[in-house]
CSV table of C-alpha atoms in Angstrom, one decimal:
chain,number,residue,atom,x,y,z
C,1042,MET,CA,22.4,5.7,8.5
C,1043,THR,CA,19.1,6.2,10.4
C,1044,LEU,CA,15.5,6.5,8.9
C,1045,ASN,CA,13.8,9.3,10.6
C,1046,VAL,CA,10.7,7.8,10.9
C,1047,ALA,CA,9.8,7.8,14.4
C,1048,ALA,CA,7.4,5.1,14.6
C,1049,ARG,CA,7.0,2.0,17.0
C,1050,ARG,CA,9.7,-0.6,16.6
C,1051,PRO,CA,7.8,-3.5,15.6
C,1052,ALA,CA,6.0,-1.2,12.6
C,1053,ARG,CA,9.3,0.5,11.1
C,1054,VAL,CA,11.1,-3.0,11.4
C,1055,LEU,CA,8.1,-4.7,9.6
C,1056,GLY,CA,7.0,-2.1,7.1
C,1057,LEU,CA,10.6,-1.4,5.8
C,1058,ALA,CA,10.6,-5.3,5.6
C,1059,GLY,CA,7.8,-5.4,3.3
C,1060,LEU,CA,10.0,-3.8,1.3
C,1061,ILE,CA,12.5,-5.9,0.3
C,1062,PRO,CA,10.5,-8.4,-1.9
C,1063,PHE,CA,9.6,-4.9,-4.3
C,1064,VAL,CA,13.2,-3.9,-4.5
C,1065,ALA,CA,14.1,-7.4,-5.0
C,1066,LEU,CA,11.8,-8.3,-7.5
C,1067,THR,CA,12.3,-4.7,-9.3
C,1068,VAL,CA,15.8,-5.5,-9.3
C,1069,ALA,CA,15.6,-8.9,-10.6
C,1070,LEU,CA,13.4,-7.4,-13.4
C,1071,TYR,CA,16.5,-5.1,-14.6
C,1072,ALA,CA,18.8,-8.3,-14.8
C,1073,GLU,CA,18.7,-10.9,-17.2
C,1074,GLY,CA,15.8,-14.2,-16.0
C,1075,PRO,CA,12.6,-15.0,-16.5
C,1076,ARG,CA,10.6,-11.3,-16.8
C,1077,ASP,CA,7.6,-12.3,-17.2
C,1078,ARG,CA,7.6,-14.4,-14.0
C,1079,ILE,CA,9.2,-12.0,-12.0
C,1080,ALA,CA,7.0,-9.2,-13.5
C,1081,LEU,CA,3.8,-11.7,-12.0
C,1082,ALA,CA,5.4,-12.3,-8.8
C,1083,GLN,CA,5.9,-8.2,-8.5
C,1084,LEU,CA,2.0,-8.1,-9.5
C,1085,ALA,CA,1.0,-10.6,-7.0
C,1086,TYR,CA,3.0,-9.1,-4.2
C,1087,GLY,CA,1.7,-5.7,-5.2
C,1088,ALA,CA,-1.6,-6.9,-4.8
C,1089,THR,CA,-1.3,-8.5,-1.7
C,1090,ILE,CA,0.0,-5.7,0.1
C,1091,VAL,CA,-2.9,-2.9,-1.5
C,1092,SER,CA,-5.3,-5.6,-0.1
C,1093,PHE,CA,-3.5,-5.4,3.6
C,1094,ILE,CA,-3.2,-1.5,3.3
C,1095,GLY,CA,-7.3,-1.7,2.7
C,1096,ALA,CA,-8.0,-3.9,5.9
C,1097,LEU,CA,-6.0,-1.1,8.0
C,1098,HIS,CA,-9.5,0.7,7.1
C,1099,TRP,CA,-11.8,-1.7,8.5
C,1100,GLY,CA,-9.7,-2.5,11.9
C,1101,LEU,CA,-9.4,1.3,12.4
C,1102,ALA,CA,-13.0,1.8,11.9
C,1103,MET,CA,-14.2,-0.9,14.1
C,1104,ARG,CA,-12.7,0.1,16.9
C,1105,GLU,CA,-12.9,3.7,16.6
C,1106,ARG,CA,-16.5,4.8,18.5
C,1107,LYS,CA,-16.4,8.1,17.4
C,1108,LEU,CA,-16.9,7.6,14.1
C,1109,ASP,CA,-20.3,8.7,13.6
C,1110,GLU,CA,-22.4,6.5,10.4
C,1111,THR,CA,-20.9,8.4,7.4
C,1112,ALA,CA,-17.1,8.2,8.3
C,1113,GLN,CA,-17.9,4.2,9.0
C,1114,TRP,CA,-19.4,4.3,5.4
C,1115,ARG,CA,-16.3,5.8,4.0
C,1116,ALA,CA,-13.7,3.7,6.0
C,1117,LEU,CA,-15.0,0.4,5.5
C,1118,GLY,CA,-16.1,1.2,1.7
C,1119,TRP,CA,-12.5,2.4,1.0
C,1120,GLY,CA,-11.1,-0.5,2.8
C,1121,VAL,CA,-12.6,-3.0,0.0
C,1122,VAL,CA,-11.8,-0.3,-2.7
C,1123,PRO,CA,-7.7,-1.7,-2.9
C,1124,SER,CA,-8.6,-5.2,-2.8
C,1125,LEU,CA,-11.3,-4.9,-5.5
C,1126,VAL,CA,-9.0,-2.7,-7.8
C,1127,ALA,CA,-5.9,-5.4,-6.9
C,1128,TRP,CA,-7.9,-8.0,-8.2
C,1129,CYS,CA,-8.6,-6.0,-11.4
C,1130,ALA,CA,-4.8,-5.6,-11.6
C,1131,LEU,CA,-4.0,-9.8,-11.2
C,1132,LEU,CA,-6.5,-9.9,-14.3
C,1133,LEU,CA,-4.6,-7.2,-16.5
C,1134,PRO,CA,-2.0,-8.2,-18.9
C,1135,LEU,CA,1.5,-7.1,-18.1
C,1136,PRO,CA,2.5,-4.6,-17.4
C,1137,ALA,CA,-0.9,-2.7,-17.1
C,1138,GLY,CA,-1.4,-4.4,-13.6
C,1139,LEU,CA,1.4,-3.2,-12.6
C,1140,TRP,CA,0.5,0.5,-13.9
C,1141,LEU,CA,-2.6,0.2,-11.9
C,1142,LEU,CA,-1.4,-0.7,-8.8
C,1143,ALA,CA,1.4,2.0,-9.2
C,1144,ALA,CA,-1.6,4.0,-9.5
C,1145,LEU,CA,-3.2,3.1,-6.8
C,1146,VAL,CA,-0.7,3.2,-4.3
C,1147,PRO,CA,-0.4,6.8,-3.6
C,1148,VAL,CA,-4.3,7.0,-3.3
C,1149,CYS,CA,-4.1,4.5,-0.7
C,1150,GLY,CA,-1.7,6.9,1.0
C,1151,TRP,CA,-4.0,10.0,0.4
C,1152,MET,CA,-6.8,7.9,2.0
C,1153,ASP,CA,-4.3,6.7,5.2
C,1154,ALA,CA,-3.6,10.4,5.6
C,1155,ARG,CA,-7.4,11.1,5.6
C,1156,LEU,CA,-8.5,8.4,7.9
C,1157,SER,CA,-5.3,9.5,10.3
C,1158,ARG,CA,-6.6,13.2,10.6
C,1159,GLU,CA,-10.1,11.6,11.4
C,1160,LEU,CA,-9.0,9.2,14.1
C,1161,SER,CA,-6.2,11.8,15.2
C,1162,LEU,CA,-3.8,9.0,14.4
C,1163,GLU,CA,0.2,9.3,16.0
C,1164,SER,CA,2.2,11.3,13.6
C,1165,TRP,CA,4.4,8.7,12.7
C,1166,PHE,CA,2.2,6.2,11.0
C,1167,MET,CA,1.8,8.7,8.2
C,1168,ARG,CA,5.6,9.7,8.0
C,1169,LEU,CA,6.0,5.7,7.9
C,1170,ARG,CA,3.2,5.0,5.4
C,1171,THR,CA,4.7,7.8,3.0
C,1172,LEU,CA,7.8,6.6,3.0
C,1173,LEU,CA,6.7,3.2,2.5
C,1174,SER,CA,4.2,4.3,-0.3
C,1175,GLY,CA,6.8,6.0,-2.1
C,1176,ALA,CA,9.5,3.0,-2.1
C,1177,VAL,CA,6.6,0.8,-3.4
C,1178,THR,CA,5.3,3.2,-6.1
C,1179,LEU,CA,8.5,3.6,-7.3
C,1180,CYS,CA,9.3,-0.1,-7.4
C,1181,LEU,CA,6.1,-1.1,-9.1
C,1182,VAL,CA,6.7,2.1,-11.7
C,1183,LEU,CA,10.4,1.2,-12.5
C,1184,SER,CA,9.3,-2.6,-12.5
C,1185,ALA,CA,5.9,-1.7,-14.8
C,1186,ARG,CA,9.0,0.0,-17.1
C,1187,VAL,CA,10.2,-3.4,-18.4
C,1188,ALA,CA,7.6,-5.9,-17.5
C,1189,GLY,CA,5.7,-7.3,-20.5
């Protein structure tokens, strides 16, 4: 089976590898085991990943000279939002934190699409992001359904 995501090889390989913990922890939650610890691990990993996604906006905005000041405020301002929301998710009881992250990931995708259009990023970026966001959201939803 070949994924039709013509992303640069390192981005594709590392992005897909980043799904391994999400999938493994989701599967583990449906098996017998210490669900609270597994759900907390899923929450912590999800919070880490959405923080990384927000940081992409900082990196892209910092290198792009064509962004006017308003666009810079939007990109840099949004760049901190996922980290702050992820931090709040870590403070919530399970499964609420997982539900919050599951809602945040598609919003991050929407903001990434907006910045991608604004900066005319290569089309593979959003194809890969959409695939990864869909898989992550599904894992978080399935995890939230059995956590807590």
